[in-house]
PDB file of C-alpha atoms and ligand atoms in Angstrom:
ATOM      1  CA  MET A  29      52.273 135.550 145.638  1.00  0.00           C
ATOM      2  CA  ASN A  30      52.532 139.296 146.230  1.00  0.00           C
ATOM      3  CA  THR A  31      50.258 140.723 148.912  1.00  0.00           C
ATOM      4  CA  ARG A  32      47.469 142.801 147.332  1.00  0.00           C
ATOM      5  CA  HIS A  33      46.580 146.212 148.739  1.00  0.00           C
ATOM      6  CA  LEU A  34      43.969 148.854 148.005  1.00  0.00           C
ATOM      7  CA  VAL A  35      45.861 152.133 148.165  1.00  0.00           C
ATOM      8  CA  SER A  36      44.358 153.628 145.011  1.00  0.00           C
ATOM      9  CA  ILE A  37      41.403 152.731 142.809  1.00  0.00           C
ATOM     10  CA  ALA A  38      44.065 152.352 140.104  1.00  0.00           C
ATOM     11  CA  ASP A  39      45.226 149.182 141.929  1.00  0.00           C
ATOM     12  CA  LEU A  40      42.077 147.422 140.694  1.00  0.00           C
ATOM     13  CA  SER A  41      41.319 146.073 137.224  1.00  0.00           C
ATOM     14  CA  ARG A  42      37.852 146.398 135.748  1.00  0.00           C
ATOM     15  CA  ALA A  43      37.267 142.662 136.238  1.00  0.00           C
ATOM     16  CA  GLU A  44      38.268 142.933 139.907  1.00  0.00           C
ATOM     17  CA  VAL A  45      35.920 145.882 140.481  1.00  0.00           C
ATOM     18  CA  GLU A  46      33.072 144.035 138.787  1.00  0.00           C
ATOM     19  CA  ALA A  47      33.731 140.966 140.960  1.00  0.00           C
ATOM     20  CA  LEU A  48      33.714 143.133 144.107  1.00  0.00           C
ATOM     21  CA  LEU A  49      30.441 144.790 143.101  1.00  0.00           C
ATOM     22  CA  ALA A  50      28.836 141.409 142.400  1.00  0.00           C
ATOM     23  CA  ARG A  51      30.060 139.957 145.703  1.00  0.00           C
ATOM     24  CA  ALA A  52      28.849 143.003 147.619  1.00  0.00           C
ATOM     25  CA  ARG A  53      25.381 142.625 146.088  1.00  0.00           C
ATOM     26  CA  ASN A  54      25.313 138.964 147.158  1.00  0.00           C
ATOM     27  CA  LEU A  55      26.458 139.824 150.678  1.00  0.00           C
ATOM     28  CA  LYS A  56      23.809 142.526 150.883  1.00  0.00           C
ATOM     29  CA  ALA A  57      21.131 140.072 149.787  1.00  0.00           C
ATOM     30  CA  GLU A  58      22.338 137.548 152.396  1.00  0.00           C
ATOM     31  CA  GLY A  59      22.203 140.148 155.161  1.00  0.00           C
ATOM     32  CA  LYS A  60      23.944 139.180 158.358  1.00  0.00           C
ATOM     33  CA  SER A  61      23.296 135.491 157.793  1.00  0.00           C
ATOM     34  CA  GLY A  62      26.804 135.265 156.322  1.00  0.00           C
ATOM     35  CA  ARG A  63      27.987 135.363 159.922  1.00  0.00           C
ATOM     36  CA  MET A  64      26.910 131.755 160.353  1.00  0.00           C
ATOM     37  CA  ASN A  65      29.816 130.714 158.132  1.00  0.00           C
ATOM     38  CA  ALA A  66      32.265 133.053 159.894  1.00  0.00           C
ATOM     39  CA  PRO A  67      34.702 133.050 156.951  1.00  0.00           C
ATOM     40  CA  LEU A  68      37.093 135.407 158.760  1.00  0.00           C
ATOM     41  CA  ARG A  69      36.946 133.602 162.112  1.00  0.00           C
ATOM     42  CA  GLY A  70      40.072 134.301 164.145  1.00  0.00           C
ATOM     43  CA  GLN A  71      41.202 137.112 161.821  1.00  0.00           C
ATOM     44  CA  THR A  72      41.919 140.643 162.999  1.00  0.00           C
ATOM     45  CA  LEU A  73      41.865 143.920 161.078  1.00  0.00           C
ATOM     46  CA  ALA A  74      43.845 146.841 162.529  1.00  0.00           C
ATOM     47  CA  LEU A  75      42.205 150.230 161.999  1.00  0.00           C
ATOM     48  CA  ILE A  76      44.657 153.141 162.036  1.00  0.00           C
ATOM     49  CA  PHE A  77      42.855 156.488 162.173  1.00  0.00           C
ATOM     50  CA  GLU A  78      44.651 159.851 162.172  1.00  0.00           C
ATOM     51  CA  LYS A  79      41.348 161.676 161.528  1.00  0.00           C
ATOM     52  CA  PRO A  80      37.749 161.368 162.801  1.00  0.00           C
ATOM     53  CA  SER A  81      35.289 158.914 161.247  1.00  0.00           C
ATOM     54  CA  LEU A  82      31.749 157.627 161.683  1.00  0.00           C
ATOM     55  CA  ARG A  83      30.998 155.575 158.572  1.00  0.00           C
ATOM     56  CA  THR A  84      34.424 154.124 157.820  1.00  0.00           C
ATOM     57  CA  ARG A  85      35.178 153.025 161.349  1.00  0.00           C
ATOM     58  CA  VAL A  86      31.756 151.523 162.033  1.00  0.00           C
ATOM     59  CA  THR A  87      31.487 149.725 158.685  1.00  0.00           C
ATOM     60  CA  PHE A  88      34.935 148.147 159.010  1.00  0.00           C
ATOM     61  CA  GLU A  89      34.244 147.105 162.607  1.00  0.00           C
ATOM     62  CA  ALA A  90      30.721 145.817 161.899  1.00  0.00           C
ATOM     63  CA  GLY A  91      31.907 144.173 158.670  1.00  0.00           C
ATOM     64  CA  MET A  92      34.639 142.209 160.448  1.00  0.00           C
ATOM     65  CA  THR A  93      32.190 141.171 163.199  1.00  0.00           C
ATOM     66  CA  GLN A  94      29.625 139.995 160.647  1.00  0.00           C
ATOM     67  CA  LEU A  95      32.314 137.917 158.883  1.00  0.00           C
ATOM     68  CA  GLY A  96      33.302 136.269 162.166  1.00  0.00           C
ATOM     69  CA  GLY A  97      36.494 138.278 162.698  1.00  0.00           C
ATOM     70  CA  HIS A  98      37.466 141.249 164.819  1.00  0.00           C
ATOM     71  CA  ALA A  99      38.741 144.805 164.340  1.00  0.00           C
ATOM     72  CA  VAL A 100      41.094 146.755 166.604  1.00  0.00           C
ATOM     73  CA  TYR A 101      40.624 150.526 166.490  1.00  0.00           C
ATOM     74  CA  LEU A 102      43.809 152.543 166.967  1.00  0.00           C
ATOM     75  CA  ALA A 103      43.175 156.238 167.617  1.00  0.00           C
ATOM     76  CA  PRO A 104      45.674 158.955 166.627  1.00  0.00           C
ATOM     77  CA  ALA A 105      47.073 159.183 170.153  1.00  0.00           C
ATOM     78  CA  ASP A 106      47.639 155.395 170.358  1.00  0.00           C
ATOM     79  CA  ILE A 107      49.993 155.087 167.419  1.00  0.00           C
ATOM     80  CA  GLN A 108      51.294 158.581 166.597  1.00  0.00           C
ATOM     81  CA  LEU A 109      52.181 157.264 163.161  1.00  0.00           C
ATOM     82  CA  GLY A 110      55.667 158.354 162.141  1.00  0.00           C
ATOM     83  CA  VAL A 111      56.245 160.150 165.468  1.00  0.00           C
ATOM     84  CA  ARG A 112      56.417 157.472 168.155  1.00  0.00           C
ATOM     85  CA  GLU A 113      57.940 155.109 165.590  1.00  0.00           C
ATOM     86  CA  THR A 114      58.306 155.038 161.826  1.00  0.00           C
ATOM     87  CA  VAL A 115      55.456 154.073 159.509  1.00  0.00           C
ATOM     88  CA  ALA A 116      57.569 151.142 158.300  1.00  0.00           C
ATOM     89  CA  ASP A 117      58.034 149.826 161.848  1.00  0.00           C
ATOM     90  CA  VAL A 118      54.302 150.105 162.534  1.00  0.00           C
ATOM     91  CA  ALA A 119      53.635 148.112 159.339  1.00  0.00           C
ATOM     92  CA  ARG A 120      56.200 145.427 160.222  1.00  0.00           C
ATOM     93  CA  ASN A 121      54.881 145.006 163.774  1.00  0.00           C
ATOM     94  CA  LEU A 122      51.207 144.896 162.822  1.00  0.00           C
ATOM     95  CA  SER A 123      51.979 142.303 160.124  1.00  0.00           C
ATOM     96  CA  ARG A 124      53.093 139.882 162.870  1.00  0.00           C
ATOM     97  CA  TRP A 125      49.739 140.061 164.676  1.00  0.00           C
ATOM     98  CA  VAL A 126      46.895 140.906 162.327  1.00  0.00           C
ATOM     99  CA  GLN A 127      45.658 139.769 158.914  1.00  0.00           C
ATOM    100  CA  GLY A 128      44.880 143.214 157.465  1.00  0.00           C
ATOM    101  CA  ILE A 129      45.336 146.948 158.054  1.00  0.00           C
ATOM    102  CA  ALA A 130      42.938 149.752 157.125  1.00  0.00           C
ATOM    103  CA  ALA A 131      44.412 153.238 157.523  1.00  0.00           C
ATOM    104  CA  ARG A 132      43.046 156.795 157.389  1.00  0.00           C
ATOM    105  CA  THR A 133      45.954 159.226 157.254  1.00  0.00           C
ATOM    106  CA  TYR A 134      46.622 162.805 156.228  1.00  0.00           C
ATOM    107  CA  ALA A 135      49.523 162.051 153.882  1.00  0.00           C
ATOM    108  CA  HIS A 136      48.800 159.602 151.071  1.00  0.00           C
ATOM    109  CA  ARG A 137      52.468 158.648 151.324  1.00  0.00           C
ATOM    110  CA  ALA A 138      51.807 157.159 154.785  1.00  0.00           C
ATOM    111  CA  VAL A 139      49.393 154.564 153.380  1.00  0.00           C
ATOM    112  CA  GLU A 140      51.787 153.866 150.484  1.00  0.00           C
ATOM    113  CA  GLU A 141      54.551 153.287 153.023  1.00  0.00           C
ATOM    114  CA  LEU A 142      52.387 151.016 155.146  1.00  0.00           C
ATOM    115  CA  ALA A 143      51.665 148.965 152.013  1.00  0.00           C
ATOM    116  CA  ALA A 144      55.346 148.907 151.054  1.00  0.00           C
ATOM    117  CA  HIS A 145      56.385 147.462 154.424  1.00  0.00           C
ATOM    118  CA  ALA A 146      53.395 145.354 155.506  1.00  0.00           C
ATOM    119  CA  THR A 147      53.189 141.676 154.644  1.00  0.00           C
ATOM    120  CA  VAL A 148      49.396 141.784 155.086  1.00  0.00           C
ATOM    121  CA  PRO A 149      46.890 143.693 152.886  1.00  0.00           C
ATOM    122  CA  VAL A 150      46.638 147.446 153.484  1.00  0.00           C
ATOM    123  CA  ILE A 151      43.400 149.298 152.671  1.00  0.00           C
ATOM    124  CA  ASN A 152      43.251 153.063 152.175  1.00  0.00           C
ATOM    125  CA  ALA A 153      40.467 154.280 154.487  1.00  0.00           C
ATOM    126  CA  LEU A 154      40.895 157.890 153.166  1.00  0.00           C
ATOM    127  CA  THR A 155      43.948 160.016 152.553  1.00  0.00           C
ATOM    128  CA  GLU A 156      44.243 163.564 151.261  1.00  0.00           C
ATOM    129  CA  ARG A 157      44.536 162.060 147.756  1.00  0.00           C
ATOM    130  CA  GLU A 158      41.984 159.225 147.569  1.00  0.00           C
ATOM    131  CA  HIS A 159      39.013 157.517 149.209  1.00  0.00           C
ATOM    132  CA  PRO A 160      38.722 154.253 147.252  1.00  0.00           C
ATOM    133  CA  CYS A 161      36.271 152.434 149.582  1.00  0.00           C
ATOM    134  CA  GLN A 162      33.881 155.361 149.216  1.00  0.00           C
ATOM    135  CA  ALA A 163      34.008 155.345 145.412  1.00  0.00           C
ATOM    136  CA  LEU A 164      33.370 151.582 145.320  1.00  0.00           C
ATOM    137  CA  ALA A 165      30.302 152.017 147.562  1.00  0.00           C
ATOM    138  CA  ASP A 166      29.123 154.915 145.384  1.00  0.00           C
ATOM    139  CA  PHE A 167      29.276 152.947 142.131  1.00  0.00           C
ATOM    140  CA  LEU A 168      27.495 150.049 143.852  1.00  0.00           C
ATOM    141  CA  THR A 169      24.765 152.534 144.806  1.00  0.00           C
ATOM    142  CA  ILE A 170      24.529 153.949 141.275  1.00  0.00           C
ATOM    143  CA  LEU A 171      24.354 150.432 139.843  1.00  0.00           C
ATOM    144  CA  GLU A 172      21.554 149.461 142.235  1.00  0.00           C
ATOM    145  CA  HIS A 173      19.493 152.541 141.428  1.00  0.00           C
ATOM    146  CA  LYS A 174      20.116 152.677 137.673  1.00  0.00           C
ATOM    147  CA  GLY A 175      20.305 148.944 136.946  1.00  0.00           C
ATOM    148  CA  THR A 176      23.413 149.459 134.813  1.00  0.00           C
ATOM    149  CA  LEU A 177      26.501 151.657 134.633  1.00  0.00           C
ATOM    150  CA  ALA A 178      26.778 151.580 130.840  1.00  0.00           C
ATOM    151  CA  GLY A 179      26.356 154.964 129.169  1.00  0.00           C
ATOM    152  CA  LEU A 180      25.663 156.855 132.414  1.00  0.00           C
ATOM    153  CA  LYS A 181      26.880 160.364 133.223  1.00  0.00           C
ATOM    154  CA  LEU A 182      28.107 161.120 136.744  1.00  0.00           C
ATOM    155  CA  ALA A 183      28.510 164.811 137.608  1.00  0.00           C
ATOM    156  CA  PHE A 184      30.646 165.964 140.551  1.00  0.00           C
ATOM    157  CA  VAL A 185      30.324 169.585 141.663  1.00  0.00           C
ATOM    158  CA  GLY A 186      32.694 171.208 144.122  1.00  0.00           C
ATOM    159  CA  ASP A 187      36.258 170.570 145.231  1.00  0.00           C
ATOM    160  CA  GLY A 188      38.499 168.316 143.125  1.00  0.00           C
ATOM    161  CA  ASN A 189      39.376 166.403 146.308  1.00  0.00           C
ATOM    162  CA  ASN A 190      40.153 162.862 147.471  1.00  0.00           C
ATOM    163  CA  VAL A 191      36.597 161.626 146.857  1.00  0.00           C
ATOM    164  CA  CYS A 192      36.521 163.255 143.412  1.00  0.00           C
ATOM    165  CA  HIS A 193      39.863 161.589 142.574  1.00  0.00           C
ATOM    166  CA  SER A 194      38.686 158.082 143.423  1.00  0.00           C
ATOM    167  CA  LEU A 195      35.402 158.640 141.555  1.00  0.00           C
ATOM    168  CA  LEU A 196      37.336 159.819 138.480  1.00  0.00           C
ATOM    169  CA  LEU A 197      39.566 156.752 138.487  1.00  0.00           C
ATOM    170  CA  LEU A 198      36.632 154.408 139.006  1.00  0.00           C
ATOM    171  CA  ALA A 199      34.540 156.103 136.312  1.00  0.00           C
ATOM    172  CA  GLY A 200      37.480 155.612 133.943  1.00  0.00           C
ATOM    173  CA  THR A 201      37.943 151.971 134.991  1.00  0.00           C
ATOM    174  CA  LEU A 202      34.251 151.148 134.517  1.00  0.00           C
ATOM    175  CA  GLY A 203      33.656 153.241 131.383  1.00  0.00           C
ATOM    176  CA  VAL A 204      31.247 155.697 133.006  1.00  0.00           C
ATOM    177  CA  ASN A 205      31.143 159.301 131.704  1.00  0.00           C
ATOM    178  CA  MET A 206      32.103 161.840 134.348  1.00  0.00           C
ATOM    179  CA  SER A 207      31.985 165.609 134.434  1.00  0.00           C
ATOM    180  CA  VAL A 208      33.575 167.683 137.217  1.00  0.00           C
ATOM    181  CA  GLY A 209      32.347 171.249 137.829  1.00  0.00           C
ATOM    182  CA  HIS A 210      34.926 173.024 140.026  1.00  0.00           C
ATOM    183  CA  PRO A 211      36.047 176.602 140.728  1.00  0.00           C
ATOM    184  CA  ARG A 212      39.334 177.803 139.257  1.00  0.00           C
ATOM    185  CA  GLY A 213      42.180 176.710 141.500  1.00  0.00           C
ATOM    186  CA  TYR A 214      40.259 173.703 142.862  1.00  0.00           C
ATOM    187  CA  ALA A 215      40.580 171.245 139.981  1.00  0.00           C
ATOM    188  CA  PRO A 216      41.369 167.591 140.650  1.00  0.00           C
ATOM    189  CA  ALA A 217      45.085 166.719 140.422  1.00  0.00           C
ATOM    190  CA  GLU A 218      46.377 166.728 136.842  1.00  0.00           C
ATOM    191  CA  ASP A 219      47.990 163.297 137.068  1.00  0.00           C
ATOM    192  CA  ILE A 220      44.751 161.742 138.372  1.00  0.00           C
ATOM    193  CA  VAL A 221      42.761 163.361 135.543  1.00  0.00           C
ATOM    194  CA  ALA A 222      45.294 162.103 132.984  1.00  0.00           C
ATOM    195  CA  GLN A 223      45.157 158.579 134.427  1.00  0.00           C
ATOM    196  CA  ALA A 224      41.343 158.640 134.555  1.00  0.00           C
ATOM    197  CA  ARG A 225      41.185 159.851 130.926  1.00  0.00           C
ATOM    198  CA  GLN A 226      43.517 157.103 129.794  1.00  0.00           C
ATOM    199  CA  LEU A 227      41.347 154.488 131.513  1.00  0.00           C
ATOM    200  CA  ALA A 228      38.164 156.100 130.178  1.00  0.00           C
ATOM    201  CA  THR A 229      39.440 156.142 126.607  1.00  0.00           C
ATOM    202  CA  ALA A 230      40.217 152.427 126.831  1.00  0.00           C
ATOM    203  CA  ALA A 231      36.775 151.758 128.340  1.00  0.00           C
ATOM    204  CA  GLY A 232      34.889 154.024 125.907  1.00  0.00           C
ATOM    205  CA  SER A 233      33.815 156.898 128.177  1.00  0.00           C
ATOM    206  CA  THR A 234      34.771 160.553 128.619  1.00  0.00           C
ATOM    207  CA  ILE A 235      36.054 162.655 131.530  1.00  0.00           C
ATOM    208  CA  GLU A 236      35.273 166.383 131.370  1.00  0.00           C
ATOM    209  CA  LEU A 237      36.354 169.279 133.579  1.00  0.00           C
ATOM    210  CA  THR A 238      34.564 172.624 133.592  1.00  0.00           C
ATOM    211  CA  ASN A 239      34.253 175.740 135.754  1.00  0.00           C
ATOM    212  CA  ASP A 240      30.544 175.897 134.908  1.00  0.00           C
ATOM    213  CA  PRO A 241      28.482 173.941 137.464  1.00  0.00           C
ATOM    214  CA  GLN A 242      25.352 174.010 135.249  1.00  0.00           C
ATOM    215  CA  ALA A 243      27.281 172.478 132.335  1.00  0.00           C
ATOM    216  CA  ALA A 244      28.760 169.810 134.616  1.00  0.00           C
ATOM    217  CA  VAL A 245      25.330 168.740 135.856  1.00  0.00           C
ATOM    218  CA  ALA A 246      23.529 168.993 132.479  1.00  0.00           C
ATOM    219  CA  GLU A 247      21.698 165.753 131.631  1.00  0.00           C
ATOM    220  CA  ALA A 248      23.504 163.833 134.396  1.00  0.00           C
ATOM    221  CA  ASP A 249      22.135 160.524 135.697  1.00  0.00           C
ATOM    222  CA  ALA A 250      23.831 160.998 139.076  1.00  0.00           C
ATOM    223  CA  VAL A 251      24.955 164.204 140.783  1.00  0.00           C
ATOM    224  CA  TYR A 252      27.593 164.124 143.521  1.00  0.00           C
ATOM    225  CA  THR A 253      28.978 166.704 145.902  1.00  0.00           C
ATOM    226  CA  ASP A 254      31.264 166.725 148.940  1.00  0.00           C
ATOM    227  CA  VAL A 255      32.323 169.236 151.596  1.00  0.00           C
ATOM    228  CA  TRP A 256      34.090 172.409 150.467  1.00  0.00           C
ATOM    229  CA  ALA A 257      36.847 171.987 153.068  1.00  0.00           C
ATOM    230  CA  SER A 258      38.086 168.453 153.717  1.00  0.00           C
ATOM    231  CA  MET A 259      39.503 167.285 157.044  1.00  0.00           C
ATOM    232  CA  GLY A 260      42.725 169.212 157.616  1.00  0.00           C
ATOM    233  CA  GLN A 261      41.616 172.205 155.486  1.00  0.00           C
ATOM    234  CA  GLU A 262      39.267 173.777 158.055  1.00  0.00           C
ATOM    235  CA  ASP A 263      41.377 176.946 158.339  1.00  0.00           C
ATOM    236  CA  THR A 264      40.627 177.764 154.665  1.00  0.00           C
ATOM    237  CA  LEU A 265      36.850 177.422 155.077  1.00  0.00           C
ATOM    238  CA  GLU A 266      36.044 181.155 155.022  1.00  0.00           C
ATOM    239  CA  GLU A 267      37.715 181.643 151.645  1.00  0.00           C
ATOM    240  CA  ARG A 268      36.216 178.407 150.334  1.00  0.00           C
ATOM    241  CA  ARG A 269      32.689 179.456 151.344  1.00  0.00           C
ATOM    242  CA  ARG A 270      32.973 182.454 149.001  1.00  0.00           C
ATOM    243  CA  VAL A 271      34.580 180.568 146.122  1.00  0.00           C
ATOM    244  CA  PHE A 272      32.293 177.541 146.219  1.00  0.00           C
ATOM    245  CA  GLN A 273      28.910 179.260 146.684  1.00  0.00           C
ATOM    246  CA  PRO A 274      27.976 179.006 142.952  1.00  0.00           C
ATOM    247  CA  TYR A 275      28.682 175.268 143.146  1.00  0.00           C
ATOM    248  CA  GLN A 276      26.140 174.563 145.888  1.00  0.00           C
ATOM    249  CA  LEU A 277      23.967 171.565 145.023  1.00  0.00           C
ATOM    250  CA  ASN A 278      20.508 173.093 145.427  1.00  0.00           C
ATOM    251  CA  ALA A 279      17.155 172.469 143.736  1.00  0.00           C
ATOM    252  CA  GLN A 280      17.954 174.951 140.982  1.00  0.00           C
ATOM    253  CA  LEU A 281      21.251 173.284 140.023  1.00  0.00           C
ATOM    254  CA  LEU A 282      19.713 169.812 140.295  1.00  0.00           C
ATOM    255  CA  ARG A 283      17.081 170.796 137.705  1.00  0.00           C
ATOM    256  CA  GLN A 284      19.864 170.763 135.069  1.00  0.00           C
ATOM    257  CA  ALA A 285      20.232 166.988 135.554  1.00  0.00           C
ATOM    258  CA  LYS A 286      17.865 164.368 134.170  1.00  0.00           C
ATOM    259  CA  PRO A 287      14.556 164.383 136.086  1.00  0.00           C
ATOM    260  CA  GLU A 288      15.256 160.872 137.409  1.00  0.00           C
ATOM    261  CA  ALA A 289      18.839 161.698 138.445  1.00  0.00           C
ATOM    262  CA  ILE A 290      20.013 160.472 141.846  1.00  0.00           C
ATOM    263  CA  VAL A 291      21.921 162.631 144.354  1.00  0.00           C
ATOM    264  CA  LEU A 292      25.023 161.340 146.121  1.00  0.00           C
ATOM    265  CA  HIS A 293      27.194 162.664 148.960  1.00  0.00           C
ATOM    266  CA  CYS A 294      29.836 160.668 150.821  1.00  0.00           C
ATOM    267  CA  LEU A 295      28.868 162.339 154.143  1.00  0.00           C
ATOM    268  CA  PRO A 296      29.426 163.978 156.542  1.00  0.00           C
ATOM    269  CA  ALA A 297      27.476 166.817 154.877  1.00  0.00           C
ATOM    270  CA  HIS A 298      27.688 170.481 155.766  1.00  0.00           C
ATOM    271  CA  ARG A 299      24.026 171.241 155.194  1.00  0.00           C
ATOM    272  CA  GLY A 300      23.425 174.707 153.801  1.00  0.00           C
ATOM    273  CA  GLU A 301      26.952 174.836 152.361  1.00  0.00           C
ATOM    274  CA  GLU A 302      27.694 172.349 149.564  1.00  0.00           C
ATOM    275  CA  ILE A 303      24.160 170.885 149.646  1.00  0.00           C
ATOM    276  CA  THR A 304      20.773 172.184 150.772  1.00  0.00           C
ATOM    277  CA  ASP A 305      18.425 170.352 153.141  1.00  0.00           C
ATOM    278  CA  GLU A 306      15.859 170.283 150.361  1.00  0.00           C
ATOM    279  CA  VAL A 307      18.172 168.282 148.096  1.00  0.00           C
ATOM    280  CA  ILE A 308      19.851 165.968 150.627  1.00  0.00           C
ATOM    281  CA  ASP A 309      16.486 165.108 152.221  1.00  0.00           C
ATOM    282  CA  GLY A 310      14.637 165.113 148.889  1.00  0.00           C
ATOM    283  CA  PRO A 311      13.282 162.188 146.847  1.00  0.00           C
ATOM    284  CA  GLN A 312      16.342 161.999 144.571  1.00  0.00           C
ATOM    285  CA  SER A 313      18.816 161.598 147.444  1.00  0.00           C
ATOM    286  CA  VAL A 314      20.419 158.165 147.953  1.00  0.00           C
ATOM    287  CA  VAL A 315      23.001 159.222 150.543  1.00  0.00           C
ATOM    288  CA  LEU A 316      21.927 156.664 153.150  1.00  0.00           C
ATOM    289  CA  ASP A 317      22.096 153.855 150.593  1.00  0.00           C
ATOM    290  CA  GLU A 318      25.676 154.959 149.926  1.00  0.00           C
ATOM    291  CA  ALA A 319      26.436 154.890 153.643  1.00  0.00           C
ATOM    292  CA  GLU A 320      24.901 151.410 153.973  1.00  0.00           C
ATOM    293  CA  ASN A 321      26.805 150.173 150.938  1.00  0.00           C
ATOM    294  CA  ARG A 322      30.126 151.032 152.571  1.00  0.00           C
ATOM    295  CA  LEU A 323      29.453 147.987 154.761  1.00  0.00           C
ATOM    296  CA  HIS A 324      28.669 145.608 151.909  1.00  0.00           C
ATOM    297  CA  ILE A 325      31.484 146.623 149.577  1.00  0.00           C
ATOM    298  CA  GLN A 326      34.061 146.561 152.380  1.00  0.00           C
ATOM    299  CA  LYS A 327      32.939 143.073 153.407  1.00  0.00           C
ATOM    300  CA  ALA A 328      33.492 142.006 149.791  1.00  0.00           C
ATOM    301  CA  LEU A 329      36.899 143.682 149.869  1.00  0.00           C
ATOM    302  CA  LEU A 330      37.861 142.031 153.167  1.00  0.00           C
ATOM    303  CA  LEU A 331      36.860 138.591 151.887  1.00  0.00           C
ATOM    304  CA  TRP A 332      38.956 139.141 148.754  1.00  0.00           C
ATOM    305  CA  LEU A 333      42.044 140.641 150.395  1.00  0.00           C
ATOM    306  CA  LEU A 334      42.074 138.547 153.568  1.00  0.00           C
ATOM    307  CA  GLY A 335      41.704 135.479 151.420  1.00  0.00           C
ATOM    308  CA  ALA A 336      38.357 133.878 152.260  1.00  0.00           C
TER     309      ALA A 336
HETATM  310  N1  LIG B 422      32.200 158.929 154.110  1.00  0.00           N
HETATM  311  C1  LIG B 422      33.071 158.679 155.118  1.00  0.00           C
HETATM  312  O1  LIG B 422      34.176 158.191 154.896  1.00  0.00           O
HETATM  313  O2  LIG B 422      32.610 159.001 156.354  1.00  0.00           O
HETATM  314  P1  LIG B 422      33.467 159.034 157.708  1.00  0.00           P
HETATM  315  O3  LIG B 422      34.464 160.176 157.570  1.00  0.00           O
HETATM  316  O4  LIG B 422      32.469 159.265 158.787  1.00  0.00           O
HETATM  317  O5  LIG B 422      34.184 157.731 157.850  1.00  0.00           O
HETATM  318  N1  LIG B 423      36.613 165.004 151.353  1.00  0.00           N
HETATM  319  C1  LIG B 423      36.213 164.684 152.702  1.00  0.00           C
HETATM  320  C2  LIG B 423      35.607 163.329 152.741  1.00  0.00           C
HETATM  321  C3  LIG B 423      35.158 162.846 154.095  1.00  0.00           C
HETATM  322  C4  LIG B 423      34.619 161.449 154.086  1.00  0.00           C
HETATM  323  C5  LIG B 423      37.413 164.784 153.639  1.00  0.00           C
HETATM  324  O1  LIG B 423      38.506 164.350 153.244  1.00  0.00           O
HETATM  325  O2  LIG B 423      37.274 165.312 154.744  1.00  0.00           O
END
């Protein structure tokens, strides 16, 4: 059987996503008691990180520990992916020692290459193109708070970035309506939008893009934002601060959404830029539930991919 990877949300069918969400909810309900069974005893997950991380690193490490396995963190200086040796050689070597690889890289191509050459599952832990683990945790959070995903509208305001891409693909896969409000020149990638629309059409939902943040948020059930400059884009922050100001998620913009709308952010947040303190600390914010759910959904993913 071919080794399964999670490089893009598009690697998952609707049935697979639904199974992951259900398993994550069960794991969450069980708490850490699942450790008693130690389903991943003796298994090791390699964590390749070219960029900083709090949530992703800790949830993969804690998740492996709770499942009875172990994670090895490899910092940028340890591996020097593609510099000290090729990505393919790293993948081939790691495959001889560990049962899975999670990788956070700049280039999306690097994770694709790891998956092409590894004989163990490779999980995208964020690239410049996608952040699939985040989107899975986000839809788990929306499901928990709304009780259903059917007929919901998710609004994303800001940069059409990696997080936006994975949310678009997952909204399409699950038949959730999604509206992206972005400045001109900062739209999500055309091929991702086309793929998300194709999935959405099949699943009975719509994907809309607009330059009007108020229109994007109008009547939304969930409102999402992310940093204006992603990791690696810090030198463009000054320009982005000007361009993105009208897209700030503040109390005024949030009033366009349904009164019971929830507020999401993948974190880390740049408070006072893309989101105000009032909104991120307000009663509609579920950002810490999202952060917690990274743990549960990734445990479900590890159990599926590492074969327990
Ligand atoms: N949301 C997220 O991936 O956070 P980290 O960058 O801290 O891992
Ligand atoms: N878009 C952000 C997400 C961080 C979790 C980045 O890539 O830096």
